[in-house]
Amino acid sequence: MPDLHERPESPAKTSGARRRLRPTRFGVVVTVTVLLVLGLCAALLLIPESGAPHSDSARSASADRAAATDSRVTEVRRTMEPFGEILARSALADNGRTSLVVGHDDHSAEMDTLAAELPAAVAAVESVWGTEWARSTLVAVASSPSEFAALLHSPTLPTEVAAASVADPFAPGMRPTGQRIVFSPDAGDRLDRDGMVTLLRHELTHIAARARTVDGAPMWMLEGFADYTAYHDRPRTFGSIAPTVASHIRAEDLPTDLPADALFTGHDAAFAYEQAWSVCAYVAATYGQPRLVEAYRRIAGSRQDAASLETALREVLGAGRDELVDGWRDWLATQQI
């Protein structure tokens, strides 16, 4: 197998999910879902099918055997096999494309959840971003911190990281390959099902938009857009999505600028993620969702300085940074919290 040289997305992105998760005694929260696999030998694939109708479990077993030999599993096999037998589960979306969940037997419950939620997650991302991406993915669930770090090729991840998306290096303007979402070993213990759904859709948005995203683009757009997509068309109140922002609104403490990149790490990360989501929600509500997507493509597609960001905002929204912030503040003050 060729070496994989992944480029992890910012681990801080998972902080946005923490506010929706079950707290643990460690004071952190995470999300996860996983899939179950049948480790049957290749000889079973040669057994002819009988004329009798297959049960749902038989069809599932057949799909999982096929998933175990999928080329996308081959990409992670060398990394995961030292940590135990690899199980795989397939998830067929309405678009006819199959996503995969891989992991080990000790995380089969999380794998089941993720596999069940993947078709709806793919459809949700398509409804916002469109079809200009693979429209399927590979999700890996790690069984230990060492495996998690190995799958991300990042030995220094903060302990609160629940999941991250990675891609093999690719040339600008080309579609990235080797993309996958990796969940931490304790994500399933720290998240409820809703938290897992949110983080899965958030990370899947990063996968979908990766070809139009450069490293160093503004975090408020990268993470705000991913959270906007994760919550799009799901019945949630403003206060349940952004409780910290809501508390600031009640105190009449409204933001004076877009959240800076530095705020997305450290103890204020959840607040920064909430603010970023609310900026994107405001843009979609005021200018329309297609304009939000266009703004992402313009702003996330290149590094931005003050002048280039001002130009991009004016060309896409017809409003500069100051006008955007003023409108966002006014919109925040009208929210039912």
Tab-separated table of C-alpha atoms in Angstrom:
chain	number	residue	atom	x	y	z
A	1	MET	CA	0.000	0.000	0.000
A	2	PRO	CA	1.229	3.517	-0.770
A	3	ASP	CA	1.882	5.834	2.100
A	4	LEU	CA	-0.887	8.227	3.016
A	5	HIS	CA	0.125	11.791	3.701
A	6	GLU	CA	-2.975	13.302	5.268
A	7	ARG	CA	-3.467	16.960	5.969
A	8	PRO	CA	-5.770	17.237	9.001
A	9	GLU	CA	-8.391	19.928	9.197
A	10	SER	CA	-8.218	22.145	12.241
A	11	PRO	CA	-8.925	19.991	15.318
A	12	ALA	CA	-10.634	22.987	16.915
A	13	LYS	CA	-13.664	22.478	14.715
A	14	THR	CA	-15.043	19.880	17.100
A	15	SER	CA	-15.432	22.449	19.834
A	16	GLY	CA	-18.606	23.658	18.186
A	17	ALA	CA	-20.247	20.331	18.976
A	18	ARG	CA	-19.396	20.336	22.660
A	19	ARG	CA	-22.278	22.523	23.673
A	20	ARG	CA	-24.768	19.943	22.359
A	21	LEU	CA	-23.299	16.896	24.031
A	22	ARG	CA	-23.601	15.052	27.251
A	23	PRO	CA	-20.981	16.347	29.702
A	24	THR	CA	-18.677	13.794	31.232
A	25	ARG	CA	-16.780	13.760	34.477
A	26	PHE	CA	-13.770	14.900	32.485
A	27	GLY	CA	-15.591	18.087	31.548
A	28	VAL	CA	-15.432	17.547	27.791
A	29	VAL	CA	-17.828	16.349	25.141
A	30	VAL	CA	-17.515	14.512	21.875
A	31	THR	CA	-19.406	12.786	19.057
A	32	VAL	CA	-19.174	9.435	17.418
A	33	THR	CA	-20.865	6.738	15.444
A	34	VAL	CA	-19.586	3.538	14.097
A	35	LEU	CA	-20.179	0.546	11.914
A	36	LEU	CA	-20.170	-3.150	12.228
A	37	VAL	CA	-18.283	-5.518	9.898
A	38	LEU	CA	-18.228	-9.161	9.155
A	39	GLY	CA	-14.687	-10.442	8.835
A	40	LEU	CA	-15.385	-13.332	6.482
A	41	CYS	CA	-12.823	-14.828	4.164
A	42	ALA	CA	-12.852	-14.030	0.459
A	43	ALA	CA	-13.893	-17.599	-0.317
A	44	LEU	CA	-17.401	-16.821	0.913
A	45	LEU	CA	-17.782	-14.348	-1.900
A	46	LEU	CA	-17.563	-17.261	-4.346
A	47	ILE	CA	-20.522	-19.190	-2.908
A	48	PRO	CA	-23.441	-18.989	-5.378
A	49	GLU	CA	-26.653	-17.414	-4.161
A	50	SER	CA	-29.708	-19.616	-3.782
A	51	GLY	CA	-33.049	-18.807	-5.310
A	52	ALA	CA	-34.595	-18.155	-1.887
A	53	PRO	CA	-35.205	-14.504	-0.941
A	54	HIS	CA	-32.560	-12.949	1.312
A	55	SER	CA	-33.480	-11.590	4.717
A	56	ASP	CA	-32.489	-8.037	5.652
A	57	SER	CA	-29.682	-9.424	7.800
A	58	ALA	CA	-28.372	-11.516	4.901
A	59	ARG	CA	-28.365	-8.519	2.576
A	60	SER	CA	-26.603	-6.481	5.263
A	61	ALA	CA	-23.972	-9.194	5.735
A	62	SER	CA	-23.343	-9.324	1.992
A	63	ALA	CA	-22.973	-5.537	1.824
A	64	ASP	CA	-20.561	-5.551	4.741
A	65	ARG	CA	-18.387	-8.251	3.161
A	66	ALA	CA	-18.191	-6.143	0.013
A	67	ALA	CA	-17.377	-3.079	2.104
A	68	ALA	CA	-14.459	-4.871	3.717
A	69	THR	CA	-12.801	-5.243	0.305
A	70	ASP	CA	-13.541	-1.688	-0.900
A	71	SER	CA	-10.434	0.188	-2.074
A	72	ARG	CA	-11.146	2.948	0.443
A	73	VAL	CA	-10.723	0.428	3.251
A	74	THR	CA	-7.388	-0.574	1.742
A	75	GLU	CA	-6.200	2.997	2.306
A	76	VAL	CA	-6.540	2.690	6.087
A	77	ARG	CA	-5.962	-1.043	6.536
A	78	ARG	CA	-2.237	-0.805	7.242
A	79	THR	CA	-2.856	1.807	9.924
A	80	MET	CA	-5.775	0.037	11.620
A	81	GLU	CA	-4.840	-3.652	11.443
A	82	PRO	CA	-2.187	-3.455	14.199
A	83	PHE	CA	-4.988	-2.306	16.528
A	84	GLY	CA	-7.279	-5.263	15.802
A	85	GLU	CA	-9.460	-6.918	13.187
A	86	ILE	CA	-11.130	-4.360	10.912
A	87	LEU	CA	-14.900	-4.387	10.576
A	88	ALA	CA	-16.704	-2.473	7.833
A	89	ARG	CA	-20.287	-1.353	7.263
A	90	SER	CA	-21.718	0.114	4.082
A	91	ALA	CA	-24.275	2.937	3.958
A	92	LEU	CA	-26.131	3.463	0.670
A	93	ALA	CA	-27.402	7.006	0.091
A	94	ASP	CA	-30.351	8.014	-2.071
A	95	ASN	CA	-27.876	9.263	-4.686
A	96	GLY	CA	-26.805	5.650	-5.273
A	97	ARG	CA	-23.342	6.128	-3.796
A	98	THR	CA	-22.021	4.105	-0.897
A	99	SER	CA	-20.223	5.446	2.150
A	100	LEU	CA	-18.270	3.200	4.498
A	101	VAL	CA	-17.746	3.023	8.239
A	102	VAL	CA	-14.763	1.053	9.530
A	103	GLY	CA	-13.593	0.263	13.027
A	104	HIS	CA	-13.178	-2.593	15.488
A	105	ASP	CA	-15.614	-4.822	17.353
A	106	ASP	CA	-15.385	-2.833	20.601
A	107	HIS	CA	-16.961	0.188	18.852
A	108	SER	CA	-19.643	-1.608	16.838
A	109	ALA	CA	-22.455	0.379	18.504
A	110	GLU	CA	-21.004	3.703	17.357
A	111	MET	CA	-20.421	2.205	13.915
A	112	ASP	CA	-24.076	1.229	13.711
A	113	THR	CA	-25.168	4.750	14.575
A	114	LEU	CA	-22.888	6.396	12.036
A	115	ALA	CA	-23.874	3.994	9.278
A	116	ALA	CA	-27.539	4.621	9.947
A	117	GLU	CA	-27.058	8.399	9.871
A	118	LEU	CA	-24.721	8.668	6.866
A	119	PRO	CA	-27.352	8.585	4.084
A	120	ALA	CA	-29.290	11.472	5.635
A	121	ALA	CA	-26.039	13.334	6.342
A	122	VAL	CA	-24.956	13.066	2.698
A	123	ALA	CA	-28.364	14.332	1.560
A	124	ALA	CA	-28.192	17.233	4.017
A	125	VAL	CA	-24.792	18.349	2.734
A	126	GLU	CA	-25.930	17.975	-0.876
A	127	SER	CA	-28.956	20.187	-0.167
A	128	VAL	CA	-26.663	23.061	0.815
A	129	TRP	CA	-23.372	22.557	-1.043
A	130	GLY	CA	-24.686	20.775	-4.140
A	131	THR	CA	-23.286	17.754	-5.959
A	132	GLU	CA	-19.785	18.997	-6.806
A	133	TRP	CA	-18.073	16.410	-4.589
A	134	ALA	CA	-17.782	12.649	-4.243
A	135	ARG	CA	-21.123	12.514	-2.339
A	136	SER	CA	-19.862	9.642	-0.206
A	137	THR	CA	-17.084	9.197	2.312
A	138	LEU	CA	-15.151	6.833	4.544
A	139	VAL	CA	-15.633	7.144	8.299
A	140	ALA	CA	-13.126	5.489	10.632
A	141	VAL	CA	-13.731	4.969	14.344
A	142	ALA	CA	-10.549	4.648	16.386
A	143	SER	CA	-10.329	2.302	19.360
A	144	SER	CA	-7.446	4.040	21.121
A	145	PRO	CA	-5.772	7.463	21.238
A	146	SER	CA	-2.772	5.972	19.444
A	147	GLU	CA	-4.914	4.716	16.574
A	148	PHE	CA	-6.748	8.043	16.396
A	149	ALA	CA	-3.452	9.918	16.103
A	150	ALA	CA	-2.132	7.432	13.535
A	151	LEU	CA	-5.213	7.775	11.335
A	152	LEU	CA	-4.817	11.556	11.392
A	153	HIS	CA	-1.018	11.518	11.152
A	154	SER	CA	-1.113	14.038	13.993
A	155	PRO	CA	0.416	12.930	17.312
A	156	THR	CA	-0.348	16.183	19.139
A	157	LEU	CA	-4.148	16.386	18.965
A	158	PRO	CA	-5.851	17.950	22.005
A	159	THR	CA	-7.719	15.439	24.145
A	160	GLU	CA	-11.073	17.156	23.570
A	161	VAL	CA	-11.047	16.527	19.820
A	162	ALA	CA	-13.963	14.244	18.919
A	163	ALA	CA	-13.444	13.988	15.166
A	164	ALA	CA	-11.518	15.499	12.289
A	165	SER	CA	-11.583	15.241	8.503
A	166	VAL	CA	-8.406	14.547	6.553
A	167	ALA	CA	-7.382	14.391	2.889
A	168	ASP	CA	-4.314	13.265	1.017
A	169	PRO	CA	-2.326	16.173	-0.441
A	170	PHE	CA	-3.664	17.390	-3.764
A	171	ALA	CA	-2.818	20.053	-6.311
A	172	PRO	CA	-4.851	23.291	-6.271
A	173	GLY	CA	-7.955	23.013	-8.432
A	174	MET	CA	-7.994	19.202	-8.333
A	175	ARG	CA	-10.387	16.993	-6.430
A	176	PRO	CA	-8.824	15.747	-3.168
A	177	THR	CA	-8.387	11.995	-2.718
A	178	GLY	CA	-8.098	9.770	0.310
A	179	GLN	CA	-10.619	11.857	2.237
A	180	ARG	CA	-12.142	10.482	5.406
A	181	ILE	CA	-13.633	11.409	8.752
A	182	VAL	CA	-12.002	9.967	11.868
A	183	PHE	CA	-13.823	9.726	15.215
A	184	SER	CA	-12.007	9.482	18.516
A	185	PRO	CA	-12.266	6.354	20.707
A	186	ASP	CA	-14.332	8.071	23.418
A	187	ALA	CA	-16.651	10.104	21.196
A	188	GLY	CA	-19.496	7.619	21.595
A	189	ASP	CA	-19.290	7.844	25.388
A	190	ARG	CA	-19.359	11.633	25.401
A	191	LEU	CA	-22.053	12.362	22.811
A	192	ASP	CA	-25.716	11.637	22.536
A	193	ARG	CA	-27.153	10.653	19.163
A	194	ASP	CA	-28.013	14.237	18.237
A	195	GLY	CA	-24.455	15.291	18.972
A	196	MET	CA	-23.133	12.512	16.758
A	197	VAL	CA	-25.424	13.557	13.921
A	198	THR	CA	-24.301	17.173	14.232
A	199	LEU	CA	-20.594	16.376	14.193
A	200	LEU	CA	-20.951	13.868	11.353
A	201	ARG	CA	-22.670	16.477	9.174
A	202	HIS	CA	-20.182	19.156	10.212
A	203	GLU	CA	-17.190	17.045	9.211
A	204	LEU	CA	-18.897	15.812	6.052
A	205	THR	CA	-19.311	19.455	5.012
A	206	HIS	CA	-15.544	19.894	5.285
A	207	ILE	CA	-15.123	16.816	3.072
A	208	ALA	CA	-17.552	18.167	0.468
A	209	ALA	CA	-16.021	21.657	0.383
A	210	ARG	CA	-12.360	20.624	0.639
A	211	ALA	CA	-11.558	21.111	-3.042
A	212	ARG	CA	-12.746	24.724	-2.759
A	213	THR	CA	-10.983	25.414	0.547
A	214	VAL	CA	-7.419	26.524	1.226
A	215	ASP	CA	-5.479	26.241	4.448
A	216	GLY	CA	-5.423	29.565	6.225
A	217	ALA	CA	-8.866	30.748	5.055
A	218	PRO	CA	-10.880	32.589	7.758
A	219	MET	CA	-12.060	30.219	10.465
A	220	TRP	CA	-15.368	32.029	10.949
A	221	MET	CA	-16.326	31.068	7.413
A	222	LEU	CA	-14.898	27.528	7.458
A	223	GLU	CA	-16.431	26.498	10.764
A	224	GLY	CA	-19.523	28.660	10.617
A	225	PHE	CA	-20.506	27.210	7.253
A	226	ALA	CA	-19.906	23.636	8.442
A	227	ASP	CA	-22.116	24.234	11.483
A	228	TYR	CA	-24.742	25.997	9.366
A	229	THR	CA	-24.935	22.939	7.106
A	230	ALA	CA	-24.996	20.580	10.100
A	231	TYR	CA	-28.087	22.335	11.507
A	232	HIS	CA	-29.772	23.210	8.229
A	233	ASP	CA	-33.423	22.112	8.121
A	234	ARG	CA	-33.248	20.544	11.581
A	235	PRO	CA	-35.737	21.808	14.176
A	236	ARG	CA	-33.537	23.683	16.642
A	237	THR	CA	-33.983	26.943	18.486
A	238	PHE	CA	-31.339	29.648	18.358
A	239	GLY	CA	-30.614	29.172	22.066
A	240	SER	CA	-30.105	25.409	21.725
A	241	ILE	CA	-27.569	25.879	18.941
A	242	ALA	CA	-25.784	28.918	20.379
A	243	PRO	CA	-26.409	29.088	24.142
A	244	THR	CA	-23.333	31.207	24.871
A	245	VAL	CA	-24.222	33.740	22.193
A	246	ALA	CA	-27.781	33.772	23.556
A	247	SER	CA	-26.513	34.617	27.040
A	248	HIS	CA	-24.531	37.526	25.606
A	249	ILE	CA	-27.610	38.734	23.751
A	250	ARG	CA	-29.615	38.704	26.973
A	251	ALA	CA	-26.862	40.772	28.580
A	252	GLU	CA	-26.999	43.164	25.594
A	253	ASP	CA	-23.363	42.323	24.855
A	254	LEU	CA	-23.376	42.053	21.067
A	255	PRO	CA	-20.236	41.342	18.998
A	256	THR	CA	-18.315	44.208	17.455
A	257	ASP	CA	-16.452	42.163	14.834
A	258	LEU	CA	-16.261	38.765	13.194
A	259	PRO	CA	-14.604	36.134	15.440
A	260	ALA	CA	-10.828	36.048	14.953
A	261	ASP	CA	-9.035	32.792	14.135
A	262	ALA	CA	-7.258	32.760	17.503
A	263	LEU	CA	-10.585	32.459	19.318
A	264	PHE	CA	-11.280	29.027	17.847
A	265	THR	CA	-8.830	27.403	20.250
A	266	GLY	CA	-8.718	27.586	24.011
A	267	HIS	CA	-11.475	28.136	26.554
A	268	ASP	CA	-13.513	30.485	24.317
A	269	ALA	CA	-13.639	28.089	21.360
A	270	ALA	CA	-17.305	27.111	21.838
A	271	PHE	CA	-18.289	30.789	21.848
A	272	ALA	CA	-16.314	31.383	18.637
A	273	TYR	CA	-17.989	28.444	16.912
A	274	GLU	CA	-21.414	29.675	17.977
A	275	GLN	CA	-20.666	33.158	16.695
A	276	ALA	CA	-19.401	31.741	13.395
A	277	TRP	CA	-22.565	29.663	12.970
A	278	SER	CA	-24.702	32.710	13.693
A	279	VAL	CA	-22.844	34.823	11.096
A	280	CYS	CA	-23.552	32.217	8.419
A	281	ALA	CA	-27.148	31.779	9.589
A	282	TYR	CA	-27.586	35.561	9.320
A	283	VAL	CA	-26.140	35.650	5.798
A	284	ALA	CA	-28.448	32.819	4.684
A	285	ALA	CA	-31.487	34.442	6.298
A	286	THR	CA	-30.741	37.901	4.873
A	287	TYR	CA	-29.159	37.267	1.474
A	288	GLY	CA	-30.281	33.701	0.765
A	289	GLN	CA	-28.534	30.361	1.072
A	290	PRO	CA	-27.086	30.445	-2.483
A	291	ARG	CA	-25.275	33.689	-1.589
A	292	LEU	CA	-23.875	32.048	1.536
A	293	VAL	CA	-22.504	29.192	-0.569
A	294	GLU	CA	-21.052	31.676	-3.051
A	295	ALA	CA	-19.490	33.638	-0.188
A	296	TYR	CA	-17.867	30.442	1.107
A	297	ARG	CA	-16.416	29.655	-2.301
A	298	ARG	CA	-14.962	33.152	-2.609
A	299	ILE	CA	-13.710	33.601	0.950
A	300	ALA	CA	-12.592	30.048	1.766
A	301	GLY	CA	-10.996	29.581	-1.637
A	302	SER	CA	-7.999	31.782	-0.845
A	303	ARG	CA	-6.143	33.373	2.033
A	304	GLN	CA	-7.730	36.700	2.919
A	305	ASP	CA	-6.302	39.984	4.082
A	306	ALA	CA	-8.486	42.944	5.063
A	307	ALA	CA	-8.641	44.328	1.528
A	308	SER	CA	-9.425	41.044	-0.252
A	309	LEU	CA	-12.090	40.125	2.304
A	310	GLU	CA	-13.724	43.513	1.863
A	311	THR	CA	-13.765	43.029	-1.906
A	312	ALA	CA	-15.190	39.511	-1.681
A	313	LEU	CA	-17.961	40.580	0.692
A	314	ARG	CA	-18.963	43.544	-1.455
A	315	GLU	CA	-18.948	41.532	-4.664
A	316	VAL	CA	-20.984	38.637	-3.235
A	317	LEU	CA	-23.229	40.314	-0.654
A	318	GLY	CA	-23.132	43.947	-1.689
A	319	ALA	CA	-22.007	44.822	1.828
A	320	GLY	CA	-18.545	45.360	3.303
A	321	ARG	CA	-17.248	44.003	6.587
A	322	ASP	CA	-18.609	46.848	8.729
A	323	GLU	CA	-22.050	46.576	7.127
A	324	LEU	CA	-22.009	42.812	7.572
A	325	VAL	CA	-21.167	43.106	11.254
A	326	ASP	CA	-23.774	45.821	11.830
A	327	GLY	CA	-26.469	43.756	10.124
A	328	TRP	CA	-25.442	40.642	12.047
A	329	ARG	CA	-25.665	42.538	15.359
A	330	ASP	CA	-29.142	43.827	14.512
A	331	TRP	CA	-30.249	40.322	13.504
A	332	LEU	CA	-28.888	38.821	16.723
A	333	ALA	CA	-30.900	41.305	18.778
A	334	THR	CA	-34.129	40.055	17.155
A	335	GLN	CA	-33.600	36.353	17.839
A	336	GLN	CA	-35.974	34.435	20.091
A	337	ILE	CA	-33.681	33.046	22.760
